[in-house]
Coordinates of C-alpha atoms in Angstrom, one line a residue:
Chain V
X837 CA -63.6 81.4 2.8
X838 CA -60.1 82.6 1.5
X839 CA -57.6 81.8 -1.0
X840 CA -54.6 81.1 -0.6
X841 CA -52.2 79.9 -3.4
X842 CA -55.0 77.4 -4.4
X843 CA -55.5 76.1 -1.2
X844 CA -58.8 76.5 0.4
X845 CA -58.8 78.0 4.1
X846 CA -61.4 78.2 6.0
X847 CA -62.2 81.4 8.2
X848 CA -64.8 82.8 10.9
X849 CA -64.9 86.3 11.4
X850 CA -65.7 87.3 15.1
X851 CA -65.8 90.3 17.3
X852 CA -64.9 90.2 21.1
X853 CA -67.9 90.4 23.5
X854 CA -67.1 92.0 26.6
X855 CA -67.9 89.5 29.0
X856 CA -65.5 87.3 27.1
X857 CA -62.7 89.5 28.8
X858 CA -61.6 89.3 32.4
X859 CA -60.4 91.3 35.0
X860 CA -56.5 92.2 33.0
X861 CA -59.1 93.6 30.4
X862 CA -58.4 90.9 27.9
X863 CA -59.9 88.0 26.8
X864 CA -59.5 85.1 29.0
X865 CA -57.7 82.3 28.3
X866 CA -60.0 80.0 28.2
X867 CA -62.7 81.5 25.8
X868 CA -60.0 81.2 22.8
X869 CA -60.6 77.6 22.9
X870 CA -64.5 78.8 22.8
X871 CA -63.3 80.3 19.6
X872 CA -61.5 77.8 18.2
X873 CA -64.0 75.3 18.8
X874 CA -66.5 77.3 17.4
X875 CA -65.2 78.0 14.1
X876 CA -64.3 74.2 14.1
X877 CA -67.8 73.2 14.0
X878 CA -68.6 75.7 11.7
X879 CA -66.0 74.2 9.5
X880 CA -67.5 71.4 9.7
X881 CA -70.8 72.0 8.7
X882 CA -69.3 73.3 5.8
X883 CA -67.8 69.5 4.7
X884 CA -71.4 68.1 5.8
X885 CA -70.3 67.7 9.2
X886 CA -72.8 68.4 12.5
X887 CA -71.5 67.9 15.8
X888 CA -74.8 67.6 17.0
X889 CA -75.9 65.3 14.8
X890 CA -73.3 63.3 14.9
X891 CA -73.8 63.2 19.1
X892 CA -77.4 62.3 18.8
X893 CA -76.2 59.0 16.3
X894 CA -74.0 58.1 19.2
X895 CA -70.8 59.5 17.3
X896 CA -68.9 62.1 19.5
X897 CA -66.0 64.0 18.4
X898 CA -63.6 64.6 21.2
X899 CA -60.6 66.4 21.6
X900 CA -57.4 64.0 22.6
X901 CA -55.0 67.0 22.4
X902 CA -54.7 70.7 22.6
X903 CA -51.2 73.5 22.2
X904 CA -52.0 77.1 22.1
X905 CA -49.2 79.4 21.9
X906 CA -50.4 82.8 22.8
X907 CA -49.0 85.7 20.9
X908 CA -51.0 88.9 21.9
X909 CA -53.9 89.7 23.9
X910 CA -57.6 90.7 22.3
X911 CA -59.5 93.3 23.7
X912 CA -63.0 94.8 24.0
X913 CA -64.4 94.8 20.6
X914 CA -61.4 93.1 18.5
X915 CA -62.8 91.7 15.5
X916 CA -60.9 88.6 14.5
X917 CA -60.8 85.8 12.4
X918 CA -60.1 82.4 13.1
X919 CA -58.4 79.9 10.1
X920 CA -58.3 76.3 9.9
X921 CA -56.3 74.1 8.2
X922 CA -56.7 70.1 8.6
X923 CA -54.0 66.9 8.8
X924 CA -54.7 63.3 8.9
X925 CA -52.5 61.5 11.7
X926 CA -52.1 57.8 11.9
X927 CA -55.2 55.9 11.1
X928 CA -57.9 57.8 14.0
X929 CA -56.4 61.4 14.6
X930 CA -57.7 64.8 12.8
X931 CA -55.1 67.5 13.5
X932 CA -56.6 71.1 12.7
X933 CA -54.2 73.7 12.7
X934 CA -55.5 76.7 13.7
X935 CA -54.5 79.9 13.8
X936 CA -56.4 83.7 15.2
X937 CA -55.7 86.9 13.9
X938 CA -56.9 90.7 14.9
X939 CA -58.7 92.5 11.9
X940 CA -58.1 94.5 9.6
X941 CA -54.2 94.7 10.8
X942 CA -54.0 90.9 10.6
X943 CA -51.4 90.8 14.3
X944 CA -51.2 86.9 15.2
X945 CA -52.8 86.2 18.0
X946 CA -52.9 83.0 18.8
X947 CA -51.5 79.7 17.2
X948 CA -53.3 76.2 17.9
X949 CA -52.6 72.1 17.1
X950 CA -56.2 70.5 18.3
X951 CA -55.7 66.9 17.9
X952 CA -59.5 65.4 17.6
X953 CA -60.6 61.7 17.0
X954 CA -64.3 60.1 16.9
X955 CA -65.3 57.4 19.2
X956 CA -68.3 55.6 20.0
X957 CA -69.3 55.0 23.6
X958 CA -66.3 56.2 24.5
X959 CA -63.8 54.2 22.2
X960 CA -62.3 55.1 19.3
X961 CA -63.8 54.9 15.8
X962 CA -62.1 54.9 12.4
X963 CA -63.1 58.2 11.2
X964 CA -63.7 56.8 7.5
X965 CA -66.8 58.6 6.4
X966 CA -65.6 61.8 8.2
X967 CA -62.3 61.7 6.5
X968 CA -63.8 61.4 3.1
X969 CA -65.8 63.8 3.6
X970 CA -63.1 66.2 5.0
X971 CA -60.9 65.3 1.5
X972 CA -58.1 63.5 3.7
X973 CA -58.8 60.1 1.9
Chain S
X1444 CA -52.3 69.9 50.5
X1445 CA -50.8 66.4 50.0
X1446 CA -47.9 65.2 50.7
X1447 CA -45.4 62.9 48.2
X1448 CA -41.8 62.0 49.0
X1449 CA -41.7 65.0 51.3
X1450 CA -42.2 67.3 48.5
X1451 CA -44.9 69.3 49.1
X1452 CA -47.6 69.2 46.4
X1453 CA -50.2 71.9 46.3
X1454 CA -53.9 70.4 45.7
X1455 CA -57.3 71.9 45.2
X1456 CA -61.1 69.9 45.1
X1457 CA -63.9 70.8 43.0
X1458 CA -66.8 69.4 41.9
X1459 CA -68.6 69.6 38.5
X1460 CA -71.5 72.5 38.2
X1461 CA -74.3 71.1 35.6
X1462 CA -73.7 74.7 33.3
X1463 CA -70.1 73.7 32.7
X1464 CA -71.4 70.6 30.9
X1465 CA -72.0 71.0 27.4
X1466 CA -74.5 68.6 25.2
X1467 CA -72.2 65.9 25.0
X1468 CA -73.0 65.6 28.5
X1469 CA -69.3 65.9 29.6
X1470 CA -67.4 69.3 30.9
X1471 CA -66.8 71.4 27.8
X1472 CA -62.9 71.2 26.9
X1473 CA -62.5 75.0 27.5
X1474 CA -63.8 74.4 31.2
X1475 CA -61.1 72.5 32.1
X1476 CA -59.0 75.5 31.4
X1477 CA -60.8 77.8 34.0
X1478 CA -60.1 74.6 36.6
X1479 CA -56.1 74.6 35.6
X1480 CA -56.7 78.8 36.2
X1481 CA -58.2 78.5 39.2
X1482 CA -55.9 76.5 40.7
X1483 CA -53.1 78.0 39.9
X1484 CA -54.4 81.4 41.2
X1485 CA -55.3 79.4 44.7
X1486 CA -51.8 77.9 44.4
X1487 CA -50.1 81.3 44.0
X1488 CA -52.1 82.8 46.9
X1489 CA -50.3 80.7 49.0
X1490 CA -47.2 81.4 48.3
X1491 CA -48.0 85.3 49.1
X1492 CA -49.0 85.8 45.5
X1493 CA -52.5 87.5 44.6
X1494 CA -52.8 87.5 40.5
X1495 CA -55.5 91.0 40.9
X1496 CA -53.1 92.6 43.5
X1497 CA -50.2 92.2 41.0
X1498 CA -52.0 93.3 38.2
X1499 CA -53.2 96.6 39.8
X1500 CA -49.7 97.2 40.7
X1501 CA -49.0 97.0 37.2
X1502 CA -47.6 93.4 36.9
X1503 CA -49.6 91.0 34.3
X1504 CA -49.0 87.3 35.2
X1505 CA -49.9 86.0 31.6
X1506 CA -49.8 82.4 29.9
X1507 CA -47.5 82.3 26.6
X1508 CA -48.4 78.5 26.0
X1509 CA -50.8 75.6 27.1
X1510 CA -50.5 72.4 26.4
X1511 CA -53.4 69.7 27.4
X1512 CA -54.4 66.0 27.2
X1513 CA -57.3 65.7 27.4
X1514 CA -57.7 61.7 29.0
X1515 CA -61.0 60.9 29.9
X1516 CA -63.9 63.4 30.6
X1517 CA -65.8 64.5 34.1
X1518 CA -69.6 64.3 34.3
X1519 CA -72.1 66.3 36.2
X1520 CA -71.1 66.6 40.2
X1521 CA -67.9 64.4 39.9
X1522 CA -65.2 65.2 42.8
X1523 CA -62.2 66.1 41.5
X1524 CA -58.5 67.5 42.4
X1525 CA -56.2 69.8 40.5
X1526 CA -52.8 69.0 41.4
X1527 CA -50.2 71.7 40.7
X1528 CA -45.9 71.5 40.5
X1529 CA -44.2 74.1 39.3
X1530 CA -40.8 74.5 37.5
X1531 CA -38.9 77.4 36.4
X1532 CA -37.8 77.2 32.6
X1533 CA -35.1 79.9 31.3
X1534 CA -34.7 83.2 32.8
X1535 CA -38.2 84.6 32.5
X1536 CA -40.8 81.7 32.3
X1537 CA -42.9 80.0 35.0
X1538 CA -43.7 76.1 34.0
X1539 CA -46.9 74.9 36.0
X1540 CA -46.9 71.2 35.1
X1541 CA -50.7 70.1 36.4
X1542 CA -53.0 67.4 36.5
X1543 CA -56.7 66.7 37.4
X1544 CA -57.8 63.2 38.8
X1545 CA -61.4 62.3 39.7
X1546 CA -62.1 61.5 43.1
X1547 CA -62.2 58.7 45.1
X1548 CA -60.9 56.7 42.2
X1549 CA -57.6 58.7 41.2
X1550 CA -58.9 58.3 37.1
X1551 CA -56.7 60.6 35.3
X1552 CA -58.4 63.2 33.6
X1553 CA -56.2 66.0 32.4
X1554 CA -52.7 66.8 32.4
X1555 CA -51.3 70.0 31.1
X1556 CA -48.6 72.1 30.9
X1557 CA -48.9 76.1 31.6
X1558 CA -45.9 78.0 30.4
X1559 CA -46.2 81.8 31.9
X1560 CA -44.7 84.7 32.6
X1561 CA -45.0 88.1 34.5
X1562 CA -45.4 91.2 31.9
X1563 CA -45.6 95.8 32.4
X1564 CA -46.9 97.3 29.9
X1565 CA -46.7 93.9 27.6
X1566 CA -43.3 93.6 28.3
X1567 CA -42.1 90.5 29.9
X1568 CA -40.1 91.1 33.5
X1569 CA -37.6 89.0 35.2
X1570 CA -39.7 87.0 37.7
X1571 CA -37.4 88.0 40.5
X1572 CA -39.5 88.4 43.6
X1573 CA -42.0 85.4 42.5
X1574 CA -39.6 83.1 41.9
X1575 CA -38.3 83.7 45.2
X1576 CA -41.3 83.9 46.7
X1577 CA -42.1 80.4 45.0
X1578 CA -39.1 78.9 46.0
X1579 CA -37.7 78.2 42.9
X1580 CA -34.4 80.6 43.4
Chain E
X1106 CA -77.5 73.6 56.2
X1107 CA -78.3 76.6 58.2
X1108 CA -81.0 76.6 60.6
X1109 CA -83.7 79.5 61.3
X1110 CA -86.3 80.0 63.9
X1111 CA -86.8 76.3 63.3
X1112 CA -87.0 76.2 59.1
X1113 CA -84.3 74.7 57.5
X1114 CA -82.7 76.5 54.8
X1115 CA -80.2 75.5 52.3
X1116 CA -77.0 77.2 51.9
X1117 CA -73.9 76.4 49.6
X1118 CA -70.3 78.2 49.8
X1119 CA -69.0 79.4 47.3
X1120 CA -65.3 81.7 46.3
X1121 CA -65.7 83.9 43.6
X1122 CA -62.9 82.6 40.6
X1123 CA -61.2 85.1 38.6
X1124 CA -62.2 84.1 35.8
X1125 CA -66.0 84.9 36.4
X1126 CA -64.9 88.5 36.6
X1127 CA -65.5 91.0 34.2
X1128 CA -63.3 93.9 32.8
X1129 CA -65.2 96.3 35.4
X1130 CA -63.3 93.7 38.1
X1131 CA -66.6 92.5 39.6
X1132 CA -68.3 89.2 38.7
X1133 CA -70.1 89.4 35.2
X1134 CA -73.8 89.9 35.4
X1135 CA -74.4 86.3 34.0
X1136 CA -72.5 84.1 36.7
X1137 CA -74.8 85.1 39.0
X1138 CA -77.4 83.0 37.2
X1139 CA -74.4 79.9 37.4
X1140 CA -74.0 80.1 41.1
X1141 CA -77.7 80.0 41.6
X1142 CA -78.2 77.4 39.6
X1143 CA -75.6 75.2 40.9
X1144 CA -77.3 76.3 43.8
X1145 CA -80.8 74.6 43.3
X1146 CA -79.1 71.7 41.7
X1147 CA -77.2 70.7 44.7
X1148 CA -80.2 72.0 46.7
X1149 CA -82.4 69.4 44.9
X1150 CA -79.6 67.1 45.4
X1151 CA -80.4 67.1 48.8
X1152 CA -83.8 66.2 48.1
X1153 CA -83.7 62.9 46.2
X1154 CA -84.2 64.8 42.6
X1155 CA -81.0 64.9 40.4
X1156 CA -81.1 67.3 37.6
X1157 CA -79.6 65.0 35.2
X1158 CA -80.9 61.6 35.5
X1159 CA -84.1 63.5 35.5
X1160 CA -83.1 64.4 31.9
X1161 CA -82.2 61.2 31.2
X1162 CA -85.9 60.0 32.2
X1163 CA -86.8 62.3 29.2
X1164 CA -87.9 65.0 32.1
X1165 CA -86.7 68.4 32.2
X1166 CA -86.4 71.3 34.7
X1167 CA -86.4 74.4 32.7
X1168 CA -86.5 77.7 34.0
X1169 CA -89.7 80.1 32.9
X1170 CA -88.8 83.1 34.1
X1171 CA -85.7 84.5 36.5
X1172 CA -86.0 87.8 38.6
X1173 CA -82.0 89.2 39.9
X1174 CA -81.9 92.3 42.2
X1175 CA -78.1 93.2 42.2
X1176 CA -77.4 94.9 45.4
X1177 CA -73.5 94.8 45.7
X1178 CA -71.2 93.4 43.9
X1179 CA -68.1 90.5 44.3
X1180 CA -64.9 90.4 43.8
X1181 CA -62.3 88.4 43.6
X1182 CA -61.6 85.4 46.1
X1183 CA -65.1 87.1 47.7
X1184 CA -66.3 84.0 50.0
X1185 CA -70.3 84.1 49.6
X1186 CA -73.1 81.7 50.5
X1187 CA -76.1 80.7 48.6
X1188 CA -79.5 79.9 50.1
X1189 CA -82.8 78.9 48.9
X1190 CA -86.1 78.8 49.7
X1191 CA -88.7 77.0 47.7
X1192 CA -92.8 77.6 47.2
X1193 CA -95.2 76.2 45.1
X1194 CA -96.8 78.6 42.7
X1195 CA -100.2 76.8 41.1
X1196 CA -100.1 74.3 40.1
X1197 CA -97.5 73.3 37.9
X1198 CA -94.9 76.1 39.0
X1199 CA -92.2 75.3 41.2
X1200 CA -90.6 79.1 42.9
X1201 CA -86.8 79.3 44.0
X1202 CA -86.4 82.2 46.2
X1203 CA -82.8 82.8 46.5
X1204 CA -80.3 84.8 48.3
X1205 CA -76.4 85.4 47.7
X1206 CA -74.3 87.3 50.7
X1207 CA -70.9 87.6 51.5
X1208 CA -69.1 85.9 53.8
X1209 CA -68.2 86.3 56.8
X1210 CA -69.6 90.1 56.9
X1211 CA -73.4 88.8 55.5
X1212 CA -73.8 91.9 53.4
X1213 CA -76.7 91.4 50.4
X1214 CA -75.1 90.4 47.0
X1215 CA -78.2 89.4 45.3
X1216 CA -82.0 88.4 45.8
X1217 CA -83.3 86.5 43.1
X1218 CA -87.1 84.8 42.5
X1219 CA -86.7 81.8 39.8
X1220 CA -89.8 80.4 38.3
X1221 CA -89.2 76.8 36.9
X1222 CA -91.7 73.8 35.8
X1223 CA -91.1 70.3 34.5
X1224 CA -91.0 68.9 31.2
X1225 CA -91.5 66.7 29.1
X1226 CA -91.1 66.5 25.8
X1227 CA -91.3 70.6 25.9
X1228 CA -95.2 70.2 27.5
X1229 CA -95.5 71.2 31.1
X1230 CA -95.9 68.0 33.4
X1231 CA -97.5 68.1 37.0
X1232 CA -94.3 68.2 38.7
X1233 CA -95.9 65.5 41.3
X1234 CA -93.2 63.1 42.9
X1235 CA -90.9 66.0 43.1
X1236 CA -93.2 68.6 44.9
X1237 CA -93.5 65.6 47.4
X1238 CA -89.8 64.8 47.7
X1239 CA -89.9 68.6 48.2
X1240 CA -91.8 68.8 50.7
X1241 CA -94.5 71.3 49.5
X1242 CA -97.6 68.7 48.9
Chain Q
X121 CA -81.3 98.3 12.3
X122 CA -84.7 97.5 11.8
X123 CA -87.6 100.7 11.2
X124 CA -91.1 99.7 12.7
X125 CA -93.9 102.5 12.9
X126 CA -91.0 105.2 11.8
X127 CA -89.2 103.9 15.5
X128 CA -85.6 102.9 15.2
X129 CA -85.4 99.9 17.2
X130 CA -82.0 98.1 17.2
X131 CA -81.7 94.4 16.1
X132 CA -78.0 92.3 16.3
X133 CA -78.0 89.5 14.5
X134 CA -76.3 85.9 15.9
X135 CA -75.9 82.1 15.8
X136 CA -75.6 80.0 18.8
X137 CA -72.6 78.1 19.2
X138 CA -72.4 74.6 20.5
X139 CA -70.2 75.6 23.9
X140 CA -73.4 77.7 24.5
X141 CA -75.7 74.3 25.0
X142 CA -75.9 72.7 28.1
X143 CA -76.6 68.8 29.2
X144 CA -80.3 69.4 27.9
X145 CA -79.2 70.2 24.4
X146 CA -80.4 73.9 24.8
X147 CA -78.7 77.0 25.0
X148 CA -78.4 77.6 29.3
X149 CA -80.2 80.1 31.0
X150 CA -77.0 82.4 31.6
X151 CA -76.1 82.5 28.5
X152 CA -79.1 84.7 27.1
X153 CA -77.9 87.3 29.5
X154 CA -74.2 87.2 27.6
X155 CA -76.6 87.5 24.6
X156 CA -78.5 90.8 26.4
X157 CA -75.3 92.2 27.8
X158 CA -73.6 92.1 24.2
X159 CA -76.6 92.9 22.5
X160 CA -76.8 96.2 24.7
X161 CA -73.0 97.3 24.9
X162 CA -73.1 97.4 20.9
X163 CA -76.8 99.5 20.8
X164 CA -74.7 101.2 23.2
X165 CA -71.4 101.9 20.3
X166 CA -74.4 103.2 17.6
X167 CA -74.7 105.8 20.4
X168 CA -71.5 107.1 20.9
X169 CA -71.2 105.4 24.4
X170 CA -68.5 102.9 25.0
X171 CA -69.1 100.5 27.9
X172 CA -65.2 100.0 28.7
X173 CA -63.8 103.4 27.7
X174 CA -66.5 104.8 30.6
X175 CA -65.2 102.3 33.0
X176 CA -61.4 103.6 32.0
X177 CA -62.7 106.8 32.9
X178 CA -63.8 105.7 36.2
X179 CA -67.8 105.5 35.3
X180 CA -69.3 102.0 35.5
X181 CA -72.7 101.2 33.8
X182 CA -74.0 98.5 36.4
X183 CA -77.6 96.3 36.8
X184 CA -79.2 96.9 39.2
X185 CA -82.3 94.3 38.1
X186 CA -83.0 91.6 35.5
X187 CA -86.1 90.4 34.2
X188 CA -85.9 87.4 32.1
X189 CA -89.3 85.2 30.7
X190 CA -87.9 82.4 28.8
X191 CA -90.4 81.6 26.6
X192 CA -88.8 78.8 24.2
X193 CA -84.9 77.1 24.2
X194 CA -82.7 77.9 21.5
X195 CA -80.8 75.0 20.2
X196 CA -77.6 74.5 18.2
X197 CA -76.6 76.6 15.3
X198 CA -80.4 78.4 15.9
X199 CA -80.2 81.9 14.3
X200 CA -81.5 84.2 16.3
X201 CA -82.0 88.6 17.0
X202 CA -82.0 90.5 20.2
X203 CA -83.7 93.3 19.7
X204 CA -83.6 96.4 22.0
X205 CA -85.7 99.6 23.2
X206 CA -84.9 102.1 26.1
X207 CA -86.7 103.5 28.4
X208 CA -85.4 106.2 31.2
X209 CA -86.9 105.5 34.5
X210 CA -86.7 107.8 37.3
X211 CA -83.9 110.6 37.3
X212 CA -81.0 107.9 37.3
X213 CA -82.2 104.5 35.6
X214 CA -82.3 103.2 32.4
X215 CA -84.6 100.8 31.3
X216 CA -83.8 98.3 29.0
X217 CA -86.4 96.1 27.1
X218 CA -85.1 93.2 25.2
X219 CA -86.4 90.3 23.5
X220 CA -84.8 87.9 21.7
X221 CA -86.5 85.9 18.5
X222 CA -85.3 83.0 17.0
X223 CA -84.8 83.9 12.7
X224 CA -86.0 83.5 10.3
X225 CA -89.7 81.9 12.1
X226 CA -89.7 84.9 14.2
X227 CA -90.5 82.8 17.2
X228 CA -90.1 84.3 20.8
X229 CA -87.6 83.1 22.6
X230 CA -87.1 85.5 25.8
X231 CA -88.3 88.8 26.8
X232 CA -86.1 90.8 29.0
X233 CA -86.6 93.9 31.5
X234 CA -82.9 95.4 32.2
X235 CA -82.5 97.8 34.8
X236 CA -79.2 100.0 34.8
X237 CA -77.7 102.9 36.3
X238 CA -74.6 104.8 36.1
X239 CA -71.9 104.9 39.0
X240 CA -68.7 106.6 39.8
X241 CA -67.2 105.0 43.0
X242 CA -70.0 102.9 43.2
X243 CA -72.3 105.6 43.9
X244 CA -75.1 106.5 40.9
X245 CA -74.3 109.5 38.9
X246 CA -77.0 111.6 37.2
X247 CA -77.0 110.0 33.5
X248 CA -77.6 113.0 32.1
X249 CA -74.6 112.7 28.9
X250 CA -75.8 109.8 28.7
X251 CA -78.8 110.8 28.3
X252 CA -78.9 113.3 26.1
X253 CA -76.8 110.7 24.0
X254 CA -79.2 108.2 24.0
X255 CA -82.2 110.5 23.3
X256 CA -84.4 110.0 26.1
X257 CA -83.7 114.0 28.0

């Protein structure tokens, strides 16, 4: 958890494995979005929230909607951490804005919009409970 | 390879491996990533261009920005295509505007957008010879 | 399908992707374990038993142990084949014995010997109908 | 680090994360070996040997075989320690054994056998820096 001018952030410290990098010697593309979802769930869990749960009550959370804007490449044994920030948008969407950065030197790494909504058997739900519990009410 | 209006559209077929499903029974949203990747490095290869060759001569092909809808999700051992157009934005940057259907039925699964460009040392280049090469002179 | 002094094997193509290479430029270690299990599944496919609706039944194939000789390694774009053999080991045990070479040059990638058993409910279940639509009553 | 019978045996400590599950709700198969592989490259660091700055220098730790008995699935979120021992085998393999328990119940969840050797040019190299470095001359 940090603090930042009152406002609550969430972050999840990581380190990079080296089979999360490929053969340019960085991390692929694809495992940021292991990141991101990652410390997503674990954000989560921290409002009361569990994925898993959630699935096995016939509740899925599903992504609608992902922009990542890469800044700079991790390497071998980067340590990072990975923020979150929340939106509400329209009645069913959850917007977390999410952003990496290398540690201790803080260098952006990656910027992210992951536009999430909860459905039932494959259709949308109204995310009430969930959005109470994430304080967006 | 398919063929629309007489332009040439490039197209590769996969099917869904079990391991790239997560517990929601569907293909993990990062997965879909290393599909668009694939696909594009298959594409390239076509047009003379081999990603590893390029980056042991020094040149990184790297991805500054993705953007993906995510529409409906693949299940274990569905057929799918990855279809690929590409577009040349500004001086430097290489647009690959992509799309995965299910097959036979044509469902629309994914579209994306794949904004990237070709880097020494970290440093973008001009695209010179791969533009040419991809015909987008 | 590939035929031998009368036996019929299974055998599934495969290209390596770049993105299941490592920083060393080879595959990573662990994919080898995702091409051989895509492998079976396809394998078992072939024989009536699908992997997932199994699951769905409330049975489970689960691995109990995995031996991998690496012998060579791939590389990107490497064309390779997959083939399996199957025995059964007492009387609940089910034995993959599996092979990955290169194509078209045949050289040895890997030899693996993969122990599973069904499930149910976590208990071992006498893996009946299957060893028969396996052929190894 | 963890001290049993005045032997240094080293422990690293992780969660499993949700992309790590498969259709059957359990961590798959593969991914203990990303568990093993990261579990040894950082044992590896507390020696003074860096996996990637050895392949920058044109030495490559490879496998040459894995042993893996999976004795229980990890699920979700599970906490879990791979532990690691080494053993030198021959005059140019190291032996490592692994095993990784689920915390805090201390339930088994794989053992592991890793066989490695050193190459340059894809040839083995006496170990013997290595060696020395790891204590086992």
């Amino acid at each position: 958890m940090l603090m930042a001018e009152n406002i609550e952030i969430f972050g999840l410290e990581f380190i990079v494995r080296d089979y999360e990098c490929d053969l340019q010697g960085v991390v692929n593309n694809a495992n940021y979005q292991h990141y991101l979802e990652h410390a997503r769930h674990e954000f989560l869990i921290t409002k009361g929230i569990n994925f898993v749960d959630l699935h096995n009550e016939g509740i899925d959370l599903i992504l609608t909607r992902v922009e990542i804007d890469y800044k700079y490449p991790l390497r071998s044994r980067d340590r990072f951490i990975v923020k979150i920030d929340i939106e509400r948008e329209g009645n069913a969407r959850l917007v977390f804005i999410q952003e990496i950065s290398r540690i201790p030197d803080n260098k952006l790494i990656v910027k992210a919009r992951v536009t999430g909504v909860a459905t039932r058997n494959g259709r949308p739900v109204p995310p009430g409970k969930i959005v109470e519990q994430l304080g967006l009410v």
